[in-house]
mmCIF file of C-alpha atoms and ligand atoms in Angstrom:
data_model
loop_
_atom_site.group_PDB
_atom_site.id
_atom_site.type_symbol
_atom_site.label_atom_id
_atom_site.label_comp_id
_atom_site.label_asym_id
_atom_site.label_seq_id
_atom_site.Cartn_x
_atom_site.Cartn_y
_atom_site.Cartn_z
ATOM 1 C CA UNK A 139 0.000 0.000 0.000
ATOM 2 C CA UNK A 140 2.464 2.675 1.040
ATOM 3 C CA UNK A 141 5.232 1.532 -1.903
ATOM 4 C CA UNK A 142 1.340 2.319 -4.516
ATOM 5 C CA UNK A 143 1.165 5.717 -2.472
ATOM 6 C CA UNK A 144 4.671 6.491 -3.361
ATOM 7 C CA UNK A 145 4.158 5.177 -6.738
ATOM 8 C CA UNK A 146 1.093 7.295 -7.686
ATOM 9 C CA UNK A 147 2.885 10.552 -5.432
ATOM 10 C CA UNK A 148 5.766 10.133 -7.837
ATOM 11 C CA UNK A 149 3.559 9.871 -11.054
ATOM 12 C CA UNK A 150 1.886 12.612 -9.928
ATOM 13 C CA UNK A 151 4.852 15.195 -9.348
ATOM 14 C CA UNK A 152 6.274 13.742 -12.713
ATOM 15 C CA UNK A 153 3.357 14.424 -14.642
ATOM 16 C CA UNK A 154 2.563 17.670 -12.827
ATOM 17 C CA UNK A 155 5.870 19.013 -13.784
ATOM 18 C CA UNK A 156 4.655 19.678 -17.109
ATOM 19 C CA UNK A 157 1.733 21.079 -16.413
ATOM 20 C CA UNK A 158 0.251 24.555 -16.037
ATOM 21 C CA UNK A 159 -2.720 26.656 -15.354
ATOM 22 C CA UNK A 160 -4.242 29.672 -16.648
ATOM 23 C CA UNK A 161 -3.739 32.516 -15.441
ATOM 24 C CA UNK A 162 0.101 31.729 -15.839
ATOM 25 C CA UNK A 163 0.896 35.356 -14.282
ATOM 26 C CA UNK A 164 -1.221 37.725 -12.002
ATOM 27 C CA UNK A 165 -0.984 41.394 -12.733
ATOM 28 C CA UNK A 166 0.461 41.241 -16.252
ATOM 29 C CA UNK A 167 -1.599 42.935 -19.020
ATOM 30 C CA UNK A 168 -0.705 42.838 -22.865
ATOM 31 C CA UNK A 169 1.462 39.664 -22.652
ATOM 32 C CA UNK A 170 4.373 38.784 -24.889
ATOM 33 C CA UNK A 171 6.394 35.595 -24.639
ATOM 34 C CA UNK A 172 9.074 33.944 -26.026
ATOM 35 C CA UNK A 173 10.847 30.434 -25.866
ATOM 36 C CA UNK A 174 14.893 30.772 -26.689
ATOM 37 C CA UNK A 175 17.601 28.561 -25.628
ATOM 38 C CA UNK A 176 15.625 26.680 -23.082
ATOM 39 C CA UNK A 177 13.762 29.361 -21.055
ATOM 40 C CA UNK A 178 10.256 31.263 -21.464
ATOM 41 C CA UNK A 179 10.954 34.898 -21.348
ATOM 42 C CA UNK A 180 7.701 36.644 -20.362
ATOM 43 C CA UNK A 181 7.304 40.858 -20.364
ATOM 44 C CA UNK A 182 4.155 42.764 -19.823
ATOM 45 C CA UNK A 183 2.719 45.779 -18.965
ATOM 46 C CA UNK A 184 3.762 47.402 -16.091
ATOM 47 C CA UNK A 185 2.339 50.945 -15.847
ATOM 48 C CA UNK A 186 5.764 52.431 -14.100
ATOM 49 C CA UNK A 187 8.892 53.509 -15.344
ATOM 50 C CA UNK A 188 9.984 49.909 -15.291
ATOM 51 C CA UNK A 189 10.532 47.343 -17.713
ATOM 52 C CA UNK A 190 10.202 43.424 -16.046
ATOM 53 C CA UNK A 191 10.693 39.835 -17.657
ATOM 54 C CA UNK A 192 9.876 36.904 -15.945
ATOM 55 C CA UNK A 193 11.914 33.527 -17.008
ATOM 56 C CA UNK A 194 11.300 30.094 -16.581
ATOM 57 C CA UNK A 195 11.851 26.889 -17.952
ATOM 58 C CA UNK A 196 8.609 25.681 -17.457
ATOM 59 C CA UNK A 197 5.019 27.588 -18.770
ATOM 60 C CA UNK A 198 3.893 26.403 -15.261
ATOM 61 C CA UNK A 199 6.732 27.602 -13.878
ATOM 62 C CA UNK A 200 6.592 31.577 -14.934
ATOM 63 C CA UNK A 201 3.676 31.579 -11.328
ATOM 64 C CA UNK A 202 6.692 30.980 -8.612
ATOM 65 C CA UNK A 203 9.667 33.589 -10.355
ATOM 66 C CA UNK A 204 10.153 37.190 -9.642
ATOM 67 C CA UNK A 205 9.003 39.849 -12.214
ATOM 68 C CA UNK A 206 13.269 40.961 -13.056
ATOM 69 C CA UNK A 207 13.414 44.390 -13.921
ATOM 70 C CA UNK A 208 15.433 44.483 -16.829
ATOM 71 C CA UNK A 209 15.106 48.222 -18.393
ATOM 72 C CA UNK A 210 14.317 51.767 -16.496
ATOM 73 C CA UNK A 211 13.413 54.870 -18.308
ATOM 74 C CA UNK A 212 13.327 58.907 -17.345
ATOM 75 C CA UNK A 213 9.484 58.458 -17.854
ATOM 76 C CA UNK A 214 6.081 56.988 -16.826
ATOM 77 C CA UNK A 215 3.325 54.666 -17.541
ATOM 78 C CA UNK A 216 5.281 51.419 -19.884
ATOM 79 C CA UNK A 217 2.535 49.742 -21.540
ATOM 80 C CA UNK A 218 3.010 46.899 -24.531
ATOM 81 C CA UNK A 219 6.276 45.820 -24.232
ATOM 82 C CA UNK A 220 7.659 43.100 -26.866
ATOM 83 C CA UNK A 221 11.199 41.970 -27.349
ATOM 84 C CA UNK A 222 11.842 40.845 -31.050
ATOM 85 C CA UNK A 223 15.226 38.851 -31.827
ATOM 86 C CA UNK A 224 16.125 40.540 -34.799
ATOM 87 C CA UNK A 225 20.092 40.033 -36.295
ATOM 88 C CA UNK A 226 21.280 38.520 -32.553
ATOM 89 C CA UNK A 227 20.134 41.352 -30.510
ATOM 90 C CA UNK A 228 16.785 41.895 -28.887
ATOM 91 C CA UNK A 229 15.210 44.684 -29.359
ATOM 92 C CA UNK A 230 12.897 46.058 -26.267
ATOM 93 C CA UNK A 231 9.691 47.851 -28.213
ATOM 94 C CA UNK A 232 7.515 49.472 -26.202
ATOM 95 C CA UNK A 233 5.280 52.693 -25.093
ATOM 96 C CA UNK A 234 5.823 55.052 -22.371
ATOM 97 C CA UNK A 235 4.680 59.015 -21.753
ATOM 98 C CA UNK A 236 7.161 61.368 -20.943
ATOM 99 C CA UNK A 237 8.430 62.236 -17.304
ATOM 100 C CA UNK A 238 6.433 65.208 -17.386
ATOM 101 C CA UNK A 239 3.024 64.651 -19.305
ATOM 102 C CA UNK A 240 -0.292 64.377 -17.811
ATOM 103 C CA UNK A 241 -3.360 62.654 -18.598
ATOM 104 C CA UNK A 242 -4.497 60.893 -21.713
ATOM 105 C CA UNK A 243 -2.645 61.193 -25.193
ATOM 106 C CA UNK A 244 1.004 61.193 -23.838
ATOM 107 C CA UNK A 245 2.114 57.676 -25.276
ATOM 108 C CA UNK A 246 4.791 57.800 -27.496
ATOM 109 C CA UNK A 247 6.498 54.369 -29.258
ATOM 110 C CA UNK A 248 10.414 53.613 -28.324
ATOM 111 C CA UNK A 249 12.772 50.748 -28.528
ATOM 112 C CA UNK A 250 15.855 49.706 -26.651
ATOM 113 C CA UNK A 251 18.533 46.846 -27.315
ATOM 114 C CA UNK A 252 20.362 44.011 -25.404
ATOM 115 C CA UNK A 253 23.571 44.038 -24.613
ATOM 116 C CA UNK A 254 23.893 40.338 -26.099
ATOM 117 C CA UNK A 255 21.522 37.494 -27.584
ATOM 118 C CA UNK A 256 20.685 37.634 -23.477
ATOM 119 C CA UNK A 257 16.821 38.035 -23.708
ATOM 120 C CA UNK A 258 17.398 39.737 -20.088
ATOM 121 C CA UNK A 259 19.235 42.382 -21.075
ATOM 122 C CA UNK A 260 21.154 44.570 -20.684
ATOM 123 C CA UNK A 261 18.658 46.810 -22.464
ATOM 124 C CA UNK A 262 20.484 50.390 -23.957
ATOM 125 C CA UNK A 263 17.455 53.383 -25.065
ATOM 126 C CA UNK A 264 17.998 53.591 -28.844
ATOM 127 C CA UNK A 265 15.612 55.795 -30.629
ATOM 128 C CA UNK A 266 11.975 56.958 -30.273
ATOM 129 C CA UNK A 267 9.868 56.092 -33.181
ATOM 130 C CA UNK A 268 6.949 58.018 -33.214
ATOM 131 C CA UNK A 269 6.175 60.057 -36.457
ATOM 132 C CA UNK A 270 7.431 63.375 -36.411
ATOM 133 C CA UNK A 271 4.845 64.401 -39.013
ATOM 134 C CA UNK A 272 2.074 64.423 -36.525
ATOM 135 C CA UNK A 273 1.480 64.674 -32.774
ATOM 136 C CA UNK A 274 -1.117 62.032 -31.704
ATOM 137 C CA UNK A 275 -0.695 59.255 -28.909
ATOM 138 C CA UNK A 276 0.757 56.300 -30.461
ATOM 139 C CA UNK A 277 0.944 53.191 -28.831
ATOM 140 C CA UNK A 278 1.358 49.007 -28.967
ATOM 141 C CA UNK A 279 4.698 49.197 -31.231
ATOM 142 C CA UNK A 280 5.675 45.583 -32.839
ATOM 143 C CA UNK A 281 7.519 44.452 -35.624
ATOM 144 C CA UNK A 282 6.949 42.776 -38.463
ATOM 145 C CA UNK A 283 9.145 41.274 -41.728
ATOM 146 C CA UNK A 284 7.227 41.022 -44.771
ATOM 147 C CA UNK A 285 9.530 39.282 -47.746
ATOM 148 C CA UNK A 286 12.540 40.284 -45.735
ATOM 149 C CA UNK A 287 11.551 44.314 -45.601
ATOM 150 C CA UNK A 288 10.870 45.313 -41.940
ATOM 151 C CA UNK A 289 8.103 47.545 -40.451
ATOM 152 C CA UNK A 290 7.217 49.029 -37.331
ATOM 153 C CA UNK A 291 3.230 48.512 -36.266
ATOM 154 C CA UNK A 292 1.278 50.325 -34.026
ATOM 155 C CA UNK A 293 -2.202 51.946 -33.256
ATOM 156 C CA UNK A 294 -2.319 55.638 -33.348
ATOM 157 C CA UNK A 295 -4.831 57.645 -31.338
ATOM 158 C CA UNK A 296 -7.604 59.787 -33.735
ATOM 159 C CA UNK A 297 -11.277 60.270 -33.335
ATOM 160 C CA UNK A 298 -11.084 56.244 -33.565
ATOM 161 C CA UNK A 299 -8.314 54.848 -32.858
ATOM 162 C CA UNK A 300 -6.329 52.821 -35.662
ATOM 163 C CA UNK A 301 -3.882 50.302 -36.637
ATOM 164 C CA UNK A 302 -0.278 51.559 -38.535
ATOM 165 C CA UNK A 303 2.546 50.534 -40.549
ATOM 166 C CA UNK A 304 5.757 51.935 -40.863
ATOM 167 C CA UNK A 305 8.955 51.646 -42.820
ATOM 168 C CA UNK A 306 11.889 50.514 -40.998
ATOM 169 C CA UNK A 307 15.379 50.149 -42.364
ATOM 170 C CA UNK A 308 16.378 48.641 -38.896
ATOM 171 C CA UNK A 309 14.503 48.238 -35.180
ATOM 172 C CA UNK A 310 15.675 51.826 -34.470
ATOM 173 C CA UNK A 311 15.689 53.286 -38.093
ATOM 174 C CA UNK A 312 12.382 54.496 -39.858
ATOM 175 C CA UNK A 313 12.860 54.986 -43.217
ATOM 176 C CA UNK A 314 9.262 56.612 -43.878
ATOM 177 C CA UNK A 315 6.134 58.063 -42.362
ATOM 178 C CA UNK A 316 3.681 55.722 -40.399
ATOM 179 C CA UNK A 317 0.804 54.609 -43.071
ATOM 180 C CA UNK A 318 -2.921 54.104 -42.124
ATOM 181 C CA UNK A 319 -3.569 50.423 -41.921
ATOM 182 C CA UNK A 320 -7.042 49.822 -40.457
ATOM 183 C CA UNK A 321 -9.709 51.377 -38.405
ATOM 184 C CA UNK A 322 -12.908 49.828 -36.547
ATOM 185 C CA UNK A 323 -15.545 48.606 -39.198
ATOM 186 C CA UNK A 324 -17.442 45.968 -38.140
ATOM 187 C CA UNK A 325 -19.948 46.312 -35.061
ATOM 188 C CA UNK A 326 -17.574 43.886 -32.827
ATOM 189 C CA UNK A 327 -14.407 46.136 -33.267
ATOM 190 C CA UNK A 328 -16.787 48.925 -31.621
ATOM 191 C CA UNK A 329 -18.184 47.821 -28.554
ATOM 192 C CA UNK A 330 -17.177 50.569 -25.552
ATOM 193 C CA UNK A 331 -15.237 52.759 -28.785
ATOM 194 C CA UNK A 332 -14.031 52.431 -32.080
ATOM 195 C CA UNK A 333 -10.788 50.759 -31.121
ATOM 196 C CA UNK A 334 -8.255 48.467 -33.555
ATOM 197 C CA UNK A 335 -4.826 47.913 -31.366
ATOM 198 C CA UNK A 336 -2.025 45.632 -29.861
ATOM 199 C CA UNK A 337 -1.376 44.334 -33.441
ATOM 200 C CA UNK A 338 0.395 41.467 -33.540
ATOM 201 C CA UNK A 339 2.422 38.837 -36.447
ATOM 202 C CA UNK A 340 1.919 35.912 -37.337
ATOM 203 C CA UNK A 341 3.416 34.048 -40.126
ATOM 204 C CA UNK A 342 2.062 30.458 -41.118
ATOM 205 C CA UNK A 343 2.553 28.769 -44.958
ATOM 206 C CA UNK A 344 4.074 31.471 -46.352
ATOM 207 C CA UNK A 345 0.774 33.560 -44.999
ATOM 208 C CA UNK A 346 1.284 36.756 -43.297
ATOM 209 C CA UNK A 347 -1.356 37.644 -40.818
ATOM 210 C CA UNK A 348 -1.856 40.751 -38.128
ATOM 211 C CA UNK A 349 -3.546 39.723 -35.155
ATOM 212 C CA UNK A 350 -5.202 42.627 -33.599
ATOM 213 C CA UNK A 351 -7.021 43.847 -30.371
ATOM 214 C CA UNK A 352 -10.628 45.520 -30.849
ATOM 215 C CA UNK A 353 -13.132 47.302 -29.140
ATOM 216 C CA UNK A 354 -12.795 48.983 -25.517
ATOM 217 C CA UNK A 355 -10.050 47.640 -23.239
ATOM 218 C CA UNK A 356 -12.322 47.760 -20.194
ATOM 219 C CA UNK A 357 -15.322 45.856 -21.378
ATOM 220 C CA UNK A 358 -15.998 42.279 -21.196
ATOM 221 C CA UNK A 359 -16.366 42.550 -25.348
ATOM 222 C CA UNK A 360 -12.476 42.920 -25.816
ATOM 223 C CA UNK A 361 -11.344 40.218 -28.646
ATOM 224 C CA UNK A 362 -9.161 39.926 -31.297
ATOM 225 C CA UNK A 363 -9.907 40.161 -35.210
ATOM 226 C CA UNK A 364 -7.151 39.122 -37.697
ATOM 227 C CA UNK A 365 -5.921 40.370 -41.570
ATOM 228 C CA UNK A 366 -4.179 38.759 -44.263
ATOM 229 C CA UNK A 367 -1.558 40.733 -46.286
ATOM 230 C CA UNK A 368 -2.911 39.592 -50.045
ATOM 231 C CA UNK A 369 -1.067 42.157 -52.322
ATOM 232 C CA UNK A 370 2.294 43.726 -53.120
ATOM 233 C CA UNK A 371 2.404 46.798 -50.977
ATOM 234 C CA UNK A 372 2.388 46.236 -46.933
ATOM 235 C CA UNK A 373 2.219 49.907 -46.446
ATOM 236 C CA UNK A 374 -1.238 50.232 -48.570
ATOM 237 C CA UNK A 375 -4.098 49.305 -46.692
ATOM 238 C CA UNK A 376 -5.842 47.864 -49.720
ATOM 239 C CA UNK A 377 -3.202 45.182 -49.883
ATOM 240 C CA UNK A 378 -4.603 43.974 -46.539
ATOM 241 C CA UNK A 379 -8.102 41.766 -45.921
ATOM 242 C CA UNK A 380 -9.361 42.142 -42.502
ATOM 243 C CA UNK A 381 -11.733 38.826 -41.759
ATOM 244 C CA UNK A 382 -15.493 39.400 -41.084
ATOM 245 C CA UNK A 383 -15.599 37.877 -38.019
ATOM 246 C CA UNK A 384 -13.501 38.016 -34.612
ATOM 247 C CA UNK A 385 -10.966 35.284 -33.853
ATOM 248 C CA UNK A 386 -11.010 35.250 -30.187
ATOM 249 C CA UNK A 387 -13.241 36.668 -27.783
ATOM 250 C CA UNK A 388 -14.815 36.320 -24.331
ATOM 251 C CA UNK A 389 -16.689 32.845 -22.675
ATOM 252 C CA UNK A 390 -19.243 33.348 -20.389
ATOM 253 C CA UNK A 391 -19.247 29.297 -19.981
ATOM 254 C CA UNK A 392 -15.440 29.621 -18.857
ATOM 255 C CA UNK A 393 -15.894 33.053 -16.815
ATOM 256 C CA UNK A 394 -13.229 34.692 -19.403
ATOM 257 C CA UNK A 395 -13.900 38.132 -20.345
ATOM 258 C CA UNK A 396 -12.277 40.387 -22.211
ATOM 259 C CA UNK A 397 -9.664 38.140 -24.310
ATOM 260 C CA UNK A 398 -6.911 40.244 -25.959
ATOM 261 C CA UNK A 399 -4.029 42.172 -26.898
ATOM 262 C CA UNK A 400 -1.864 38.923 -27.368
ATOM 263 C CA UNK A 401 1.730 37.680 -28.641
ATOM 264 C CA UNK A 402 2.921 34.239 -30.550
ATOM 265 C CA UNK A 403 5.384 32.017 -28.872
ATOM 266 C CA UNK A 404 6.526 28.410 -30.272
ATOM 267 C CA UNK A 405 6.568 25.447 -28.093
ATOM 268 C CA UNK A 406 9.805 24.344 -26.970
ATOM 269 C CA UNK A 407 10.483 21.651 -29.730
ATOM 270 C CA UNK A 408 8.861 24.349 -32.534
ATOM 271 C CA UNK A 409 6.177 21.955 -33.470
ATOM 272 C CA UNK A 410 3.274 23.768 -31.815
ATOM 273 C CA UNK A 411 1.645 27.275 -32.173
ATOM 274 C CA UNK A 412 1.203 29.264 -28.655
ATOM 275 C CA UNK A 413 -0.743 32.194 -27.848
ATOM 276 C CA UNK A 414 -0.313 34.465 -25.053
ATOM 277 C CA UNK A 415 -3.017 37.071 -24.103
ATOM 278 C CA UNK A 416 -4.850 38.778 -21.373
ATOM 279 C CA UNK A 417 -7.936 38.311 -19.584
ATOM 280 C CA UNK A 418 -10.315 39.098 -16.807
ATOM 281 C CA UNK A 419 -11.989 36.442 -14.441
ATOM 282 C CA UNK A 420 -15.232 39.019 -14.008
ATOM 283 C CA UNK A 421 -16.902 41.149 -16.023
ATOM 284 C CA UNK A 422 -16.393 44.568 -14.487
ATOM 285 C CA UNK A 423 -12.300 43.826 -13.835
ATOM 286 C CA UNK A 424 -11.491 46.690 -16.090
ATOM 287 C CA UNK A 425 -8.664 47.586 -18.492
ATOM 288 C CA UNK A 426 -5.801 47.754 -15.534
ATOM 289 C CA UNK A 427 -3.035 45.372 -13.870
ATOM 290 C CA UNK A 428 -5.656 43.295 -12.598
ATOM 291 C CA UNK A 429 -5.495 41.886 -16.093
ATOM 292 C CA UNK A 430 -3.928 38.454 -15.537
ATOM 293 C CA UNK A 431 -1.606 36.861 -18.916
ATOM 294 C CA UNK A 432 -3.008 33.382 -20.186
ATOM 295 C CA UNK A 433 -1.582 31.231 -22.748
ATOM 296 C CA UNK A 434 -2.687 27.945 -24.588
ATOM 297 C CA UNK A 435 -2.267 26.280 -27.586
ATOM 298 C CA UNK A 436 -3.712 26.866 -30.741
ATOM 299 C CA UNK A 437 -4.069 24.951 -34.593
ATOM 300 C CA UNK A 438 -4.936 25.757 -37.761
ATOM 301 C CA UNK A 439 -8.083 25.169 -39.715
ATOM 302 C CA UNK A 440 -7.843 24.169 -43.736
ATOM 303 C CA UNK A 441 -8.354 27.610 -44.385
ATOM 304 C CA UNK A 442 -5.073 27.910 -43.070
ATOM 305 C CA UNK A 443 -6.813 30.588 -40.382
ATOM 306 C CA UNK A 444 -5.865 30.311 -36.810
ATOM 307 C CA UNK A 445 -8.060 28.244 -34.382
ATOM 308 C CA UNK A 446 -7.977 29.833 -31.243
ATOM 309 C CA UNK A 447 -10.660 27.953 -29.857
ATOM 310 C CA UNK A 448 -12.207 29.702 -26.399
ATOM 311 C CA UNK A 449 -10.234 31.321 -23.651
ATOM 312 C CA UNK A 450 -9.159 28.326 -21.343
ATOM 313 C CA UNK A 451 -10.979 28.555 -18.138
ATOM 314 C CA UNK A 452 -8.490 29.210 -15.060
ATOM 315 C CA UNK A 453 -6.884 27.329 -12.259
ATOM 316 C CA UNK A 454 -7.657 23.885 -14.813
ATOM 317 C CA UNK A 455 -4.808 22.439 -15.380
ATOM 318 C CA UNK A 456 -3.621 21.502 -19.042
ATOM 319 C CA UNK A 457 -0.743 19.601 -20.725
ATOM 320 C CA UNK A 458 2.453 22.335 -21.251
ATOM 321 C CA UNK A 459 3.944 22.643 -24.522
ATOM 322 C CA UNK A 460 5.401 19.954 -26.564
ATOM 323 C CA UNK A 461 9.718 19.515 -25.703
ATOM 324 C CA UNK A 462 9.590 20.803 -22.252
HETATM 325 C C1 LIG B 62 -3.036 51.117 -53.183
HETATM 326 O O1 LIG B 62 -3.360 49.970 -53.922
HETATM 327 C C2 LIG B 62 -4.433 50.157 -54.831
HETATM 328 C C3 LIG B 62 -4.782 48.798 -55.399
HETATM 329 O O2 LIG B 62 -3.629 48.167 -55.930
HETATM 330 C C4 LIG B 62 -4.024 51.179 -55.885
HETATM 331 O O3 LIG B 62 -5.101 51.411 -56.772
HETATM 332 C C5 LIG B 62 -3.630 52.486 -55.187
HETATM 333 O O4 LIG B 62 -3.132 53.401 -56.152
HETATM 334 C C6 LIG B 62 -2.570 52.231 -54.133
HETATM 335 N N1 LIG B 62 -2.324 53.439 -53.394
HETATM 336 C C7 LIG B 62 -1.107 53.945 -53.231
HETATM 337 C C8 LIG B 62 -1.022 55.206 -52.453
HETATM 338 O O5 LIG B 62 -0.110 53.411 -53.677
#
């Protein structure tokens, strides 16, 4: 009897090890995660003057280590932040206001870069990268290569606010203007206000897709919608098909709400697609750091479209990604 206990203890533990459970980190909006050299590498918003990443080896594992801070700027309020491998250096996008600004509008787009190929810096300030053309909030800067030409995304602040794209000769070099790229159309991308944001790539088959946020932050009715790039020219909105219909949005049968503003990671061995977002457990929680990151897997239908599938529900606990 007490050599079965042991037995089904031990197959327990062993099997546990490789487990996790949603939410895989409390108090960590817009989520963006990465797998390199053996270690998940997770950064989020903070809303200080401080840039944090916490690693593990283990998705399960990111619950138990510290939030490291790995970047400090002369500033305030860090939302969005991304790091992007990109020629052996990392490169630390993300939006901040000023030290001095007040109130609503003072986001501005930046990007720093590592030291080494150490995801944890670290992390030197190298340029800011909002348009000097116009004077608007912009916010949620990623990257994305599209037949080996890079570009800068983002969502700009307007009387809606929108998705751009941006020329980039290097992480830290525009070579252009920022170009419209999409704005709230459908009656799902305008629940709360007219919001498109937190864009996100995501290459599959030769396909190049943006993954974006949509509607109000603070409402339940936060999701994500997705477009295709279908022509020549990334940097004319024309060339772009946003889908009809949202990918990935709230489950009242899980108690998820608000689903969004996400990242891609790869599962350890690189045979499995990952998604990272954030989410609230209630309805009312709001669009601040109560927002708890969440990840799971994800396939692909014959359309070659994402399946996302609905938001896990939390504290169940699921099988981790494939290699760990
Ligand atoms: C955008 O693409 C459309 C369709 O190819 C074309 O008619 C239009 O001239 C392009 N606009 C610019 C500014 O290049």
């Amino acid at each position: 009897m007490f050599k079965l206990l042991t037995c089904f203890l031990l197959l327990w533990v062993g099997s546990n090890a490789d487990k996790y459970a949603n939410p895989i980190a409390l108090a960590a909006p817009d989520p963006w995660m990465q797998y390199y050299n053996g270690y998940y590498y997770l950064v989020a918003t903070t809303w200080t003057n401080e840039i944090g990443i916490r690693k593990a080896s283990t998705l399960g594992g990111l619950k138990d280590v510290e939030n490291t801070i790995v970047y400090t700027i002369d500033g305030r309020v860090i939302w969005a932040p991304e790091i992007h491998l990109i020629d052996g250096r990392w490169y630390l996008f993300y939006c901040a206001c000023g030290p001095n600004t007040e109130g609503n509008g003072c986001h501005r787009n930046h990007v720093a870069q590592s030291a080494s190929d150490d995801p944890m810096g670290p992390y030197t300030f190298m340029a800011d990268l909002d348009d000097p053309n116009t004077d608007v909030e912009e916010l949620d800067p990623s990257y994305i290569i599209i037949n080996d030409n890079q570009y800068l995304l983002g969502s700009v602040m307007g009387s809606t606010q929108d998705l751009y794209i941006r020329p980039m000769v290097n992480p830290y070099t525009p070579s252009g203007p920022k170009y419209f790229l999409s704005t709230p159309t459908y009656d799902w991308e305008k629940q709360g206000w007219t919001v498109n944001e937190g864009p996100e790539p995501l290459y599959h088959d030769g396909r190049v897709f943006v993954v974006f946020s949509a509607s109000l932050c603070s409402t339940p009715n936060y999701k994500l919608g997705i477009m295709e790039f279908v022509g020549t020219d990334p940097l004319n909105s024309t060339h772009w098909h946003k889908y009809a219909d949202p990918v990935f949005q709230r489950s009242n049968e899980n108690h998820v709400y608000g689903p969004g503003h996400n990242g891609f990671f790869k599962s350890p061995d690189g045979t499995e697609d990952w998604i990272v977002y954030h989410a609230n457990s209630e309805e009312s929680q709001g669009c601040d750091m109560g927002r708890s990151s969440r990840a799971q897997k994800f396939t692909w239908g014959e359309d070659g479209l994402p399946l996302f599938g609905l938001p896990e529900a939390a504290d169940v606990s699921y099988e981790g990604p494939s290699g760990e």
